[in-house]
Coordinates of C-alpha atoms in Angstrom, one line a residue:
M1 CA -0.2 0.2 0.2
D2 CA 1.0 3.5 -1.0
R3 CA 3.0 4.8 1.9
H4 CA 1.4 8.9 2.0
L5 CA -2.3 6.3 2.5
S6 CA -1.4 3.9 4.8
K7 CA -0.8 7.2 7.2
Q8 CA -4.0 8.5 6.2
L9 CA -5.9 5.5 7.2
A10 CA -3.6 5.4 10.0
Q11 CA -4.6 9.0 11.1
V12 CA -7.7 8.2 11.0
E13 CA -7.8 5.0 12.4
A14 CA -5.9 7.2 15.3
A15 CA -8.6 9.5 15.3
L16 CA -11.7 6.1 15.7
N17 CA -9.5 6.1 18.6
S18 CA -10.1 8.8 20.4
L19 CA -13.4 8.9 19.4
S20 CA -14.4 5.9 21.2
E21 CA -12.1 7.3 23.9
A22 CA -14.9 9.6 24.5
I23 CA -17.2 7.7 24.6
E24 CA -15.2 6.2 27.1
N25 CA -14.9 9.1 28.9
D26 CA -17.4 11.0 28.2
S27 CA -15.8 14.0 27.1
E28 CA -18.9 16.0 26.3
S29 CA -20.1 15.5 29.2
P30 CA -18.9 14.0 33.2
Q31 CA -18.1 10.7 33.1
S32 CA -21.0 10.2 36.6
L33 CA -24.1 11.9 35.4
G34 CA -25.5 12.5 39.1
N35 CA -26.8 10.4 41.8
G36 CA -24.4 8.0 41.4
L37 CA -25.9 7.0 37.4
R38 CA -22.6 5.7 35.3
I39 CA -21.9 6.1 31.0
E40 CA -22.5 1.8 32.0
D41 CA -25.6 1.8 33.3
L42 CA -27.3 3.6 29.8
G43 CA -29.1 1.2 28.3
Y44 CA -27.6 -2.6 29.3
T45 CA -25.8 -4.1 30.8
A46 CA -23.4 -5.2 28.0
F47 CA -22.0 -1.9 27.3
S48 CA -18.6 -1.5 29.2
Q49 CA -17.7 -4.9 26.8
F50 CA -19.5 -3.1 23.9
R51 CA -17.3 -0.5 24.5
S52 CA -13.7 -2.2 25.0
S53 CA -14.8 -4.5 22.3
L54 CA -15.3 -1.5 20.0
L55 CA -12.2 -0.5 20.8
Q56 CA -10.2 -3.7 20.4
L57 CA -12.1 -3.4 16.6
L58 CA -10.9 -0.6 16.2
R59 CA -7.8 -0.9 16.4
T60 CA -7.9 -3.9 14.6
P61 CA -5.9 -2.9 10.9
L62 CA -9.0 -1.3 9.1
H63 CA -7.4 -3.1 5.9
H64 CA -7.2 -6.4 8.2
P65 CA -9.3 -9.1 6.8
H66 CA -10.4 -11.2 9.5
R67 CA -12.0 -9.4 12.7
P68 CA -12.3 -9.9 16.2
A69 CA -14.3 -13.7 16.6
L70 CA -15.8 -12.5 20.1
P71 CA -16.5 -8.9 22.3
S72 CA -14.0 -9.2 24.7
G73 CA -15.2 -9.8 27.8
S74 CA -16.9 -13.0 26.5
S75 CA -16.3 -16.1 28.7
S76 CA -17.4 -17.9 25.7
E77 CA -19.7 -18.2 22.6
A78 CA -22.6 -19.2 24.6
E79 CA -23.2 -16.2 26.6
T80 CA -22.6 -14.2 23.5
P81 CA -26.3 -14.1 21.7
T82 CA -27.0 -14.7 18.0
I83 CA -27.2 -12.6 15.3
R84 CA -30.3 -14.3 15.5
D85 CA -31.3 -13.8 18.8
L86 CA -30.5 -10.1 18.6
H87 CA -33.0 -10.3 15.5
T88 CA -35.7 -10.9 17.8
R89 CA -34.8 -8.7 20.7
V90 CA -34.9 -5.6 18.0
Q91 CA -38.2 -7.0 17.1
G92 CA -39.5 -7.0 20.6
R93 CA -37.6 -3.3 21.0
P94 CA -37.9 -1.8 17.7
Y95 CA -37.3 1.5 19.4
S96 CA -34.1 1.1 21.3
I97 CA -31.4 2.6 20.7
P98 CA -28.9 0.6 22.3
V99 CA -30.2 -2.9 21.2
R100 CA -30.0 -2.1 17.6
L101 CA -26.0 -0.6 18.3
H102 CA -25.5 -4.3 20.0
L103 CA -27.0 -5.8 16.7
A104 CA -24.6 -3.5 14.4
H105 CA -22.0 -4.4 16.7
T106 CA -21.9 -8.1 16.5
Y107 CA -22.6 -7.8 12.8
L108 CA -19.3 -6.3 12.3
V109 CA -17.6 -7.9 14.5
E110 CA -18.7 -11.3 13.0
G111 CA -17.4 -10.3 9.2
Y112 CA -20.6 -8.0 7.8
P113 CA -19.7 -4.3 7.5
D114 CA -22.4 -3.6 5.9
L115 CA -25.4 -4.6 7.7
A116 CA -23.4 -3.4 10.8
V117 CA -23.8 0.7 9.2
G118 CA -27.5 -0.2 7.7
E119 CA -28.5 -0.7 11.9
A120 CA -25.8 2.4 13.8
Y121 CA -27.8 4.3 11.0
K122 CA -31.3 3.5 11.6
A123 CA -29.6 3.9 15.1
L124 CA -29.2 7.5 14.6
L125 CA -33.1 7.6 12.6
L126 CA -33.6 6.8 16.7
V127 CA -31.4 9.4 18.9
D128 CA -32.4 11.7 15.8
E129 CA -35.7 11.6 16.5
A130 CA -36.2 10.9 20.3
G131 CA -33.7 14.6 20.4
D132 CA -37.0 15.9 18.0
E133 CA -39.9 16.7 19.5
S134 CA -40.9 17.2 16.6
G135 CA -40.0 13.5 15.4
E136 CA -42.9 11.6 14.0
Y137 CA -41.9 9.0 16.7
H138 CA -40.3 10.5 19.3
E139 CA -42.6 9.8 22.1
L140 CA -41.8 6.0 20.9
A141 CA -38.1 6.9 20.6
T142 CA -37.9 8.6 23.9
A143 CA -40.0 5.7 26.4
A144 CA -37.5 3.4 25.1
L145 CA -34.5 5.0 25.8
R146 CA -35.9 6.3 29.2
S147 CA -36.4 2.4 29.9
D148 CA -33.5 0.9 28.9
I149 CA -31.6 3.7 31.6
F150 CA -35.1 3.7 34.1
G151 CA -37.5 1.4 33.9
I152 CA -37.8 -2.4 33.0
G153 CA -33.8 -4.0 31.9
G154 CA -32.4 -0.4 33.2
E155 CA -29.5 0.1 35.3
Y156 CA -30.6 2.3 37.2
E157 CA -33.3 2.7 39.9
K158 CA -35.7 5.5 39.3
K159 CA -36.1 6.0 42.7
Q160 CA -32.0 7.3 43.5
M161 CA -33.5 10.1 40.9
G162 CA -33.7 13.3 42.0
D163 CA -36.8 14.7 40.4
E164 CA -37.5 14.3 36.8
E165 CA -35.4 17.3 36.0
D166 CA -32.7 15.4 36.4
E167 CA -34.3 13.3 34.7
D168 CA -34.6 14.5 31.8
E169 CA -31.0 15.8 31.7
I170 CA -29.7 12.6 32.1
T171 CA -31.8 11.3 28.8
E172 CA -30.2 14.4 27.2
Q173 CA -26.9 13.3 28.1
A174 CA -27.5 9.3 26.8
I175 CA -29.0 10.8 23.6
K176 CA -25.8 12.2 22.6
L177 CA -24.0 9.3 23.8
Y178 CA -25.5 6.8 21.8
S179 CA -25.2 9.4 19.0
L180 CA -22.1 9.4 18.6
A181 CA -21.6 5.6 19.3
S182 CA -23.9 5.2 17.2
Y183 CA -21.5 7.3 14.5
T184 CA -18.4 5.8 15.1
L185 CA -19.9 2.4 14.6
L186 CA -21.0 4.0 11.5
L187 CA -17.7 5.2 10.7
T188 CA -15.6 2.1 12.0
S189 CA -18.7 0.1 8.9
V190 CA -18.2 2.1 6.3
L191 CA -14.1 2.7 6.7
I192 CA -14.5 -1.2 6.9
L193 CA -16.8 -2.0 3.8
P194 CA -14.4 0.4 2.6
C195 CA -15.9 3.4 1.1
P196 CA -14.1 6.6 2.4
Q197 CA -16.0 9.2 0.3
T198 CA -19.3 8.0 1.8
A199 CA -17.2 7.8 5.4
L200 CA -16.4 11.4 5.0
S201 CA -19.8 12.9 3.8
Q202 CA -21.3 11.0 7.5
S203 CA -18.3 12.3 9.2
L204 CA -19.3 15.8 8.4
I205 CA -23.2 15.5 9.5
A206 CA -21.6 13.8 13.1
S207 CA -19.2 16.5 14.0
N208 CA -21.9 19.3 12.3
S209 CA -24.1 18.1 15.2
H210 CA -20.9 17.1 17.7
P211 CA -19.2 20.9 16.8
S212 CA -17.3 20.3 19.9
C213 CA -15.7 16.8 19.3
A214 CA -12.4 17.2 18.7
P215 CA -11.5 13.4 17.7
L216 CA -14.0 14.1 15.1
A217 CA -13.0 17.1 13.6
S218 CA -9.8 15.2 13.2
I219 CA -11.4 12.2 11.4
V220 CA -12.7 14.8 9.0
K221 CA -9.5 16.6 8.8
N222 CA -8.1 13.0 7.4
L223 CA -10.5 12.0 5.6
R224 CA -10.6 15.2 3.7
T225 CA -6.7 13.8 2.7
L226 CA -7.6 10.4 1.9
T227 CA -10.6 10.8 -0.5
N228 CA -8.3 12.8 -2.2
I229 CA -5.9 11.0 -2.5
H230 CA -5.9 8.3 -5.8
N231 CA -6.8 5.1 -6.6
P232 CA -4.0 2.7 -5.4
T233 CA -1.9 1.4 -7.3
S234 CA -0.8 -1.4 -5.6
S235 CA -2.1 -5.1 -6.1
N236 CA -2.3 -6.3 -2.7
S237 CA -4.0 -2.4 -1.3
T238 CA -7.2 -3.2 -0.5
L239 CA -8.5 0.4 -0.4
I240 CA -10.0 1.3 -3.2
V241 CA -10.9 5.1 -3.4
N242 CA -13.6 5.9 -6.4
T243 CA -13.1 9.2 -7.5
A244 CA -15.1 9.1 -9.6
S245 CA -18.4 9.2 -7.9
Q246 CA -20.3 12.6 -8.0
D247 CA -22.9 11.0 -5.0
P248 CA -21.0 10.0 -1.8
N249 CA -23.6 7.6 -1.2
T250 CA -22.6 6.0 -4.5
E251 CA -19.5 5.1 -3.4
R252 CA -19.0 1.3 -4.0
A253 CA -17.9 -1.6 -2.1
M254 CA -18.1 -5.6 -2.6
V255 CA -19.8 -7.4 0.5
R256 CA -20.7 -10.8 0.9
R257 CA -22.6 -12.5 -1.2
E258 CA -24.1 -14.8 0.9
L259 CA -27.7 -17.3 2.1
Y260 CA -27.5 -15.7 5.6
P261 CA -27.3 -18.0 8.0
W262 CA -30.0 -17.3 9.8
N263 CA -32.3 -16.8 6.7
T264 CA -35.8 -19.0 7.1
H265 CA -37.3 -17.5 3.9
E266 CA -35.1 -19.3 1.3
A267 CA -37.2 -22.3 0.4
E268 CA -35.5 -26.0 -0.8
R269 CA -36.2 -26.0 -4.5
F270 CA -35.0 -29.4 -4.8
S271 CA -38.3 -30.8 -2.6
D272 CA -41.2 -32.3 -4.4
D273 CA -42.9 -29.4 -3.4
A274 CA -40.9 -26.9 -5.0
L275 CA -40.9 -28.6 -8.6
E276 CA -44.6 -29.3 -8.3
F277 CA -45.5 -25.7 -7.9
L278 CA -42.9 -24.7 -10.4
N279 CA -44.3 -26.7 -13.4
Q280 CA -47.9 -25.8 -13.1
K281 CA -47.2 -22.4 -13.1
L282 CA -44.8 -23.7 -16.5
R283 CA -47.6 -25.3 -18.0
E284 CA -50.3 -21.6 -17.8
V285 CA -47.3 -20.2 -19.4
A286 CA -45.7 -23.3 -21.6
G287 CA -48.4 -26.0 -22.8
G288 CA -46.6 -27.9 -21.6
L289 CA -43.4 -28.0 -23.4
V290 CA -40.7 -27.3 -21.0
E291 CA -40.4 -28.8 -17.2
V292 CA -38.7 -27.2 -14.7
R293 CA -35.8 -30.2 -13.0
V294 CA -33.1 -30.6 -11.2
T295 CA -29.7 -31.1 -13.0
E296 CA -26.2 -30.1 -12.6
L297 CA -23.7 -27.0 -14.1
P298 CA -20.6 -26.1 -12.9
V299 CA -19.2 -23.9 -10.6
L300 CA -18.6 -20.5 -11.3
G301 CA -14.8 -19.9 -11.4
T302 CA -13.5 -17.2 -9.0
G303 CA -9.9 -14.9 -8.9
G304 CA -9.1 -16.2 -12.7
T305 CA -9.1 -19.8 -12.4
P306 CA -11.7 -22.4 -13.6
T307 CA -13.1 -24.8 -10.9
Q308 CA -14.2 -28.4 -12.0
K309 CA -16.8 -28.6 -8.8
I310 CA -20.2 -29.4 -10.0
T311 CA -23.3 -27.7 -8.0
K312 CA -27.1 -28.3 -8.6
Q313 CA -29.5 -26.5 -9.9
L314 CA -32.9 -25.9 -11.5
G315 CA -33.3 -25.9 -15.8
L316 CA -36.2 -26.6 -17.8
F317 CA -36.2 -29.5 -20.4
A318 CA -38.2 -30.1 -23.7
T319 CA -41.1 -32.4 -23.3
R320 CA -41.0 -32.9 -25.9
D321 CA -39.6 -32.2 -30.0
L322 CA -39.6 -28.9 -30.5
A323 CA -39.8 -28.1 -34.2
P324 CA -37.0 -24.7 -35.1
G325 CA -39.4 -21.4 -34.5
T326 CA -41.5 -23.0 -31.9
L327 CA -42.4 -20.8 -28.8
L328 CA -42.2 -22.2 -25.9
L329 CA -42.9 -19.7 -23.4
D330 CA -45.0 -16.7 -22.4
E331 CA -44.8 -14.5 -20.0
P332 CA -46.0 -12.1 -18.4
S333 CA -44.5 -8.9 -16.9
L334 CA -44.9 -7.1 -13.7
L335 CA -41.8 -7.2 -11.7
T336 CA -41.0 -4.1 -13.9
A337 CA -39.2 -1.3 -13.5
S338 CA -38.2 2.2 -15.7
S339 CA -34.7 4.3 -15.2
R340 CA -36.7 7.3 -17.2
L341 CA -38.4 10.0 -15.5
H342 CA -39.9 11.3 -18.3
D343 CA -40.3 8.6 -21.5
T344 CA -43.3 6.7 -21.2
F345 CA -43.5 2.6 -20.2
C346 CA -45.9 1.1 -18.8
D347 CA -45.9 1.4 -15.4
A348 CA -46.8 -3.2 -15.0
C349 CA -45.5 -4.8 -17.8
G350 CA -42.4 -2.3 -19.3
I351 CA -43.3 -2.2 -22.8
S352 CA -43.2 1.2 -24.5
I353 CA -46.5 2.2 -24.5
S354 CA -45.7 4.4 -28.0
I355 CA -44.7 0.8 -29.2
T356 CA -48.2 -0.2 -28.3
S357 CA -51.2 0.0 -30.5
T358 CA -52.6 3.4 -30.9
T359 CA -55.6 2.7 -27.8
E360 CA -55.1 5.4 -25.3
P361 CA -52.8 4.5 -22.4
T362 CA -54.7 3.5 -19.0
P363 CA -54.0 6.1 -16.2
C364 CA -54.4 5.2 -12.6
P365 CA -57.9 6.6 -11.2
S366 CA -56.5 8.3 -8.2
C367 CA -52.8 9.0 -9.7
D368 CA -52.7 10.2 -13.6
D369 CA -49.2 11.1 -13.6
T370 CA -48.6 6.2 -13.7
L371 CA -49.7 5.1 -17.1
F372 CA -50.3 1.4 -17.9
C373 CA -51.0 -0.2 -22.2
S374 CA -53.7 -1.9 -20.8
P375 CA -57.1 -2.7 -18.3
T376 CA -55.6 -5.9 -17.6
C377 CA -52.0 -3.9 -16.0
L378 CA -53.9 -2.3 -14.5
E379 CA -55.7 -4.5 -12.6
L380 CA -52.8 -6.6 -12.3
A381 CA -51.2 -3.8 -10.8
Q382 CA -53.5 -3.1 -7.9
N383 CA -53.4 -6.3 -7.2
S384 CA -49.8 -6.4 -6.6
Y385 CA -48.4 -3.1 -5.6
H386 CA -49.2 0.0 -7.2
P387 CA -51.9 0.6 -4.2
S388 CA -48.7 0.7 -1.2
L389 CA -47.3 3.8 -4.2
C390 CA -50.6 5.6 -5.4
N391 CA -49.5 9.5 -4.8
C392 CA -46.6 8.3 -2.8
A393 CA -43.9 10.8 -5.7
L394 CA -41.7 8.6 -5.6
D395 CA -41.6 9.4 -9.7
A396 CA -37.4 10.7 -9.9
V397 CA -36.4 8.1 -7.1
A398 CA -33.4 6.2 -8.3
R399 CA -34.7 8.4 -11.8
D400 CA -31.5 8.9 -14.6
A401 CA -29.3 8.3 -12.8
P402 CA -25.1 9.0 -14.1
P403 CA -24.6 6.1 -17.6
A404 CA -21.7 4.9 -14.0
Q405 CA -24.9 4.4 -12.0
A406 CA -27.5 3.5 -13.8
A407 CA -27.4 -0.4 -13.9
D408 CA -27.0 0.2 -9.9
A409 CA -30.1 2.6 -10.1
L410 CA -32.8 0.1 -11.8
Y411 CA -31.8 -2.4 -9.5
T412 CA -33.2 -0.5 -6.7
L413 CA -35.9 0.2 -8.4
L414 CA -36.8 -3.3 -8.3
V415 CA -35.9 -3.5 -6.1
L416 CA -38.5 -1.6 -4.3
R417 CA -41.3 -2.3 -6.4
V418 CA -40.4 -5.7 -4.5
L419 CA -41.1 -4.0 -1.6
A420 CA -44.1 -2.5 -2.4
M421 CA -45.1 -5.7 -3.6
A422 CA -44.7 -7.2 -0.1
E423 CA -46.5 -3.9 1.9
T424 CA -49.8 -4.2 -1.1
Q425 CA -50.0 -8.0 -0.3
G426 CA -49.1 -8.6 2.8
V427 CA -46.4 -10.9 3.1
H428 CA -42.5 -11.6 4.1
P429 CA -40.6 -10.0 0.1
L430 CA -38.8 -13.3 0.3
D431 CA -41.8 -14.8 0.6
L432 CA -43.5 -13.5 -2.6
G433 CA -43.8 -16.2 -5.2
E434 CA -42.0 -13.9 -7.8
V435 CA -39.0 -14.3 -5.1
R436 CA -39.1 -16.7 -3.4
F437 CA -37.7 -19.9 -6.0
L438 CA -34.9 -17.4 -7.4
W439 CA -31.3 -17.8 -6.7
G440 CA -29.0 -15.2 -5.1
D441 CA -25.7 -17.0 -6.6
Y442 CA -24.2 -17.0 -3.3
T443 CA -20.4 -17.7 -2.8
N444 CA -20.6 -19.0 0.8
L445 CA -21.6 -18.6 4.0
G446 CA -18.8 -18.0 6.1
D447 CA -16.2 -19.7 9.1
S448 CA -19.3 -22.0 10.9
E449 CA -17.7 -21.4 14.0
S450 CA -18.1 -17.3 13.1
H451 CA -22.0 -17.1 13.2
N452 CA -22.7 -17.1 16.6
G453 CA -25.6 -20.6 16.8
G454 CA -24.6 -24.0 15.5
E455 CA -28.6 -23.9 14.7
D456 CA -27.9 -21.2 12.2
E457 CA -25.5 -23.0 10.7
S458 CA -27.5 -26.5 11.0
R459 CA -29.6 -24.5 9.1
A460 CA -27.5 -23.4 6.9
E461 CA -25.8 -25.8 5.3
K462 CA -28.7 -27.6 4.8
L463 CA -30.3 -25.3 2.0
C464 CA -26.7 -25.1 1.1
H465 CA -27.0 -28.4 0.3
A466 CA -30.5 -28.9 -0.9
N467 CA -30.4 -25.5 -2.9
G468 CA -27.6 -26.3 -5.0
S469 CA -24.4 -24.6 -3.2
G470 CA -22.5 -27.4 -2.4
G471 CA -22.9 -27.5 1.4
K472 CA -20.0 -27.9 3.4
S473 CA -17.7 -28.0 0.1
H474 CA -18.2 -24.5 0.2
I475 CA -17.9 -23.4 3.1
T476 CA -15.2 -20.8 3.9
S477 CA -12.2 -22.2 5.8
T478 CA -10.9 -20.0 9.0
T479 CA -8.1 -19.1 7.3
A480 CA -9.7 -17.7 3.9
A481 CA -11.0 -14.1 3.5
P482 CA -14.8 -14.7 2.8
A483 CA -15.6 -13.5 -1.3
K484 CA -17.2 -10.5 -2.0
T485 CA -18.7 -10.0 -4.7
L486 CA -22.4 -8.4 -4.4
P487 CA -22.1 -4.5 -5.0
W488 CA -23.3 -2.0 -2.2
T489 CA -23.2 1.0 -1.5
F490 CA -24.9 3.5 1.3
A491 CA -27.2 5.2 -1.3
S492 CA -28.5 1.7 -2.5
A493 CA -28.5 -0.9 0.8
N494 CA -30.3 2.7 3.4
L495 CA -30.8 6.0 1.7
T496 CA -33.1 5.2 -1.1
P497 CA -34.9 1.8 1.1
L498 CA -35.9 4.1 4.1
H499 CA -37.2 7.1 2.3
A500 CA -39.1 4.6 -0.1
L501 CA -40.7 2.8 2.7
E502 CA -41.4 6.0 4.9
K503 CA -43.1 7.6 1.5
M504 CA -45.4 4.3 1.4
D505 CA -46.0 5.2 5.1
V506 CA -43.9 2.1 6.7
N507 CA -43.2 1.8 9.9
I508 CA -39.8 1.7 9.1
F509 CA -38.4 0.8 12.7
D510 CA -41.2 -1.6 14.0
D511 CA -41.3 -4.3 10.5
G512 CA -41.1 -7.3 12.0
G513 CA -37.2 -7.2 9.8
R514 CA -39.4 -7.5 6.7
Y515 CA -37.1 -5.2 5.4
A516 CA -34.2 -5.5 7.9
P517 CA -30.1 -4.6 5.5
W518 CA -30.1 -8.5 5.2
V519 CA -33.7 -9.4 4.0
L520 CA -32.0 -5.9 0.8
N521 CA -29.4 -7.5 0.6
T522 CA -30.6 -11.0 -0.7
L523 CA -33.1 -9.2 -3.2
F524 CA -30.1 -7.8 -4.3
A525 CA -28.2 -10.7 -4.6
K526 CA -31.1 -12.4 -6.4
F527 CA -31.5 -10.0 -9.0
R528 CA -28.6 -9.3 -10.2
G529 CA -28.0 -12.8 -11.5
V530 CA -31.5 -13.1 -13.1
A531 CA -32.7 -9.3 -14.0
S532 CA -32.6 -9.0 -17.4
A533 CA -32.9 -4.6 -18.9
R534 CA -33.7 -3.0 -22.1
Q535 CA -31.2 -0.4 -23.3
G536 CA -32.0 2.4 -25.2
S537 CA -30.7 4.4 -27.6
D538 CA -28.3 5.7 -25.4
G539 CA -26.3 3.0 -24.2
R540 CA -28.0 2.7 -20.8
P541 CA -30.8 0.3 -19.4
E542 CA -34.0 2.4 -19.8
V543 CA -36.0 -0.7 -18.4
G544 CA -35.5 -3.7 -16.3
A545 CA -37.8 -6.4 -15.2
V546 CA -37.0 -10.4 -13.4
H547 CA -39.1 -13.1 -15.5
P548 CA -39.2 -16.1 -12.3
L549 CA -40.1 -18.8 -14.8
W550 CA -37.8 -17.2 -17.6
C551 CA -35.0 -17.5 -15.1
L552 CA -35.1 -21.4 -14.8
A553 CA -33.4 -21.7 -18.3
N554 CA -29.9 -21.7 -17.1
H555 CA -27.3 -19.9 -19.2
S556 CA -25.3 -20.8 -21.8
C557 CA -22.9 -18.7 -23.8
D558 CA -24.4 -20.8 -27.0
P559 CA -28.3 -21.1 -26.6
N560 CA -30.5 -23.3 -28.4
V561 CA -33.3 -21.1 -27.9
R562 CA -33.7 -16.7 -28.5
W563 CA -36.0 -15.0 -26.3
K564 CA -37.8 -11.2 -26.5
W565 CA -39.0 -8.9 -23.6
E566 CA -42.0 -6.7 -24.9
G567 CA -44.3 -6.6 -22.2
R568 CA -43.8 -10.9 -21.6
M569 CA -40.5 -12.8 -22.1
R570 CA -40.8 -15.5 -24.9
F571 CA -38.7 -18.0 -26.1
W572 CA -39.0 -19.2 -29.5
V573 CA -36.5 -22.7 -30.7
R574 CA -33.4 -22.0 -32.7
G575 CA -33.3 -22.7 -36.0
A576 CA -30.0 -24.6 -37.4
G577 CA -28.9 -21.1 -38.6
E578 CA -29.6 -19.2 -35.9
R579 CA -26.9 -20.6 -33.7
V580 CA -23.5 -19.7 -32.8
V581 CA -20.6 -19.2 -34.1
W582 CA -17.7 -19.6 -31.5
K583 CA -14.4 -17.8 -32.0
G584 CA -11.3 -19.4 -32.9
G585 CA -12.8 -21.2 -36.0
R586 CA -15.0 -24.1 -34.6
E587 CA -18.5 -25.1 -35.4
G588 CA -21.1 -24.8 -32.4
N589 CA -24.3 -27.5 -32.1
S590 CA -25.2 -27.3 -36.2
E591 CA -28.1 -29.3 -34.6
A592 CA -31.8 -27.8 -35.5
G593 CA -34.8 -27.5 -32.9
L594 CA -34.9 -29.2 -29.5
K595 CA -35.1 -33.1 -28.8
K596 CA -37.5 -33.9 -25.9
G597 CA -35.1 -34.0 -23.0
E598 CA -32.7 -32.0 -24.0
E599 CA -32.2 -29.1 -21.1
V600 CA -33.2 -25.1 -22.8
L601 CA -30.3 -23.2 -22.6
S602 CA -30.9 -19.6 -22.4
H603 CA -28.3 -16.5 -23.0
Y604 CA -28.2 -13.8 -19.6
C605 CA -25.3 -12.1 -21.6
D606 CA -24.6 -10.7 -25.3
V607 CA -23.1 -13.6 -26.9
E608 CA -21.1 -12.0 -29.5
L609 CA -19.0 -10.7 -27.5
D610 CA -15.0 -12.1 -26.5
V611 CA -15.3 -14.7 -24.3
D612 CA -13.3 -12.8 -21.9
E613 CA -16.1 -9.2 -22.3
R614 CA -18.6 -12.7 -21.5
R615 CA -17.1 -13.9 -18.1
E616 CA -16.5 -9.9 -17.0
W617 CA -19.8 -10.1 -17.1
A618 CA -20.4 -13.1 -15.1
A619 CA -18.0 -11.7 -12.4
G620 CA -20.4 -8.6 -11.9
A621 CA -23.2 -10.1 -12.3
L622 CA -23.4 -14.6 -11.6
G623 CA -20.5 -13.7 -8.9
G624 CA -17.3 -15.3 -10.9
M625 CA -16.4 -16.8 -14.5
C626 CA -18.7 -18.7 -16.8
M627 CA -17.9 -22.2 -17.6
C628 CA -20.1 -23.3 -20.4
E629 CA -18.3 -25.8 -22.9
R630 CA -18.3 -22.6 -25.8
C631 CA -16.5 -20.2 -22.8
I632 CA -14.0 -22.8 -21.9
W633 CA -12.4 -23.7 -25.7
E634 CA -11.8 -20.4 -27.0
K635 CA -10.2 -19.5 -24.2
A636 CA -8.0 -22.5 -24.5
R637 CA -7.8 -21.1 -27.7
Q638 CA -6.3 -17.4 -27.1
G639 CA -3.9 -19.7 -25.1
D640 CA -3.0 -20.7 -27.8
G641 CA -3.1 -17.1 -29.2
A642 CA -5.7 -18.6 -31.9
V643 CA -8.8 -16.5 -30.5
G644 CA -8.5 -12.6 -30.4
K645 CA -9.1 -11.0 -26.9

């Protein structure tokens, strides 16, 4: 790592250490808060343990791949609440600031800084609510805080209080303390990701809230220098400074793309019930021409190295001989999103209204600016998602994003559509029929001992086997850092979804865990592997969609079907003259049509691209290199000089 960059990192880390010590010593107010109340008494028994553990974490270099496994002071793993335990606590006490900080801290020491950011940010929002008498949740946040300090579960007996004035003063000091603790966790997590521009943006807000806090001023100063340093050239550097980002909240990091051990909503996709459900849906859109079966595929390659591992997945297979040109799937579109603010697309199916028939578009009767291509699409929208969005003033959210952020913005809009579907239908987002059976191309589950609870791991491993990631053969060892293949930004993971939920009149604190950060990450993981998009004339994606039956067809760079999406997703069987010509002199598969029992192979990228470009796409969308027969052959020929790069 560049010496100047290392120096700046060290200074930022030193400032964070000072901030934690300021919390420990309560530099903005005396450590004794009066009437015998100590800082340790604010919130929960383990606050002292929490503080020392946070200091230990901060003193570990920011670029270090491993974090402490247990909070400092714990004598055994059994004494540490599992992440699932803490989820239950948050759902039981959704307005408790220290409970959310405890969850955020646990995420951080378990190696999930992105999830820690989400909970630390919600803790900050609760701090703001407690300190703002006009806040929508002020009374609830204040009541929870006073309960943490003085009531049931608090460390301090109210009988020790002198009068109500002392109680108000102590509550005010607690708000300051938790604000600093929340910012410390947030800034630490954001820097570990690493997103220094986002950290600078948040530290400026923190410094404005605490103008007399010297460590925060030091953090701001050093982050200003750090974010002006050019990208490191060393291949060993783990900090990538994104100086091109116009909005610091859209600065990108890569995070773990996992089937989280506590996720109880993932379907067992290979079960008889799941296959029957999917085949029933296929009969409605494919007329019995194809069926879903369990198949085997090569595991995506990572780190530039091909793999010989095999994984189980679902796939589509012809139920009879199918001639070239046969329409074998006709799936309506509903889970769609448009990235353009002023172009006119059907809000439900995504078709450009300008290319439909001469009939007038159908507006929503309650919000005239939302248009549909037909009364049928309006009815589908009203039954599925639109009531939660009607008159919510979300039209401009994530739309017309700069070119570098256009794809990320479209994925965010698809996630927002799912949130509206979940609210309208009253179900968990991961239980929606359009989402439940999508596979997120999860790369690993992390060290089986790093999640604080055998019950979680056993279920995760069961699903890992059942859903095709291969069980323990894909679990990261204790000597390897977890793979990070899921793009993340502070805006897409936190700011935009929370803003949309608030516009939909959803209580973002007391949501039963339906919209927790890990749920949003799971949605992004699923969509990045299966969403399709149509580009506009400027080369940017303008409309995206997820078709849960279409995406059951596995990818090949030598597909035997072609597809087209215009309000509906359709598959046709390719003829002999439509098969791909392999680069390097080898003819591809020239057989016409599909035979009974043959797998339907689609394509998720432009198959005319060179092998390196196709694999670059696969690494970004799926988390690894494509290992289809054509890619392997062309890459080998490329090494022989027979295929151009």
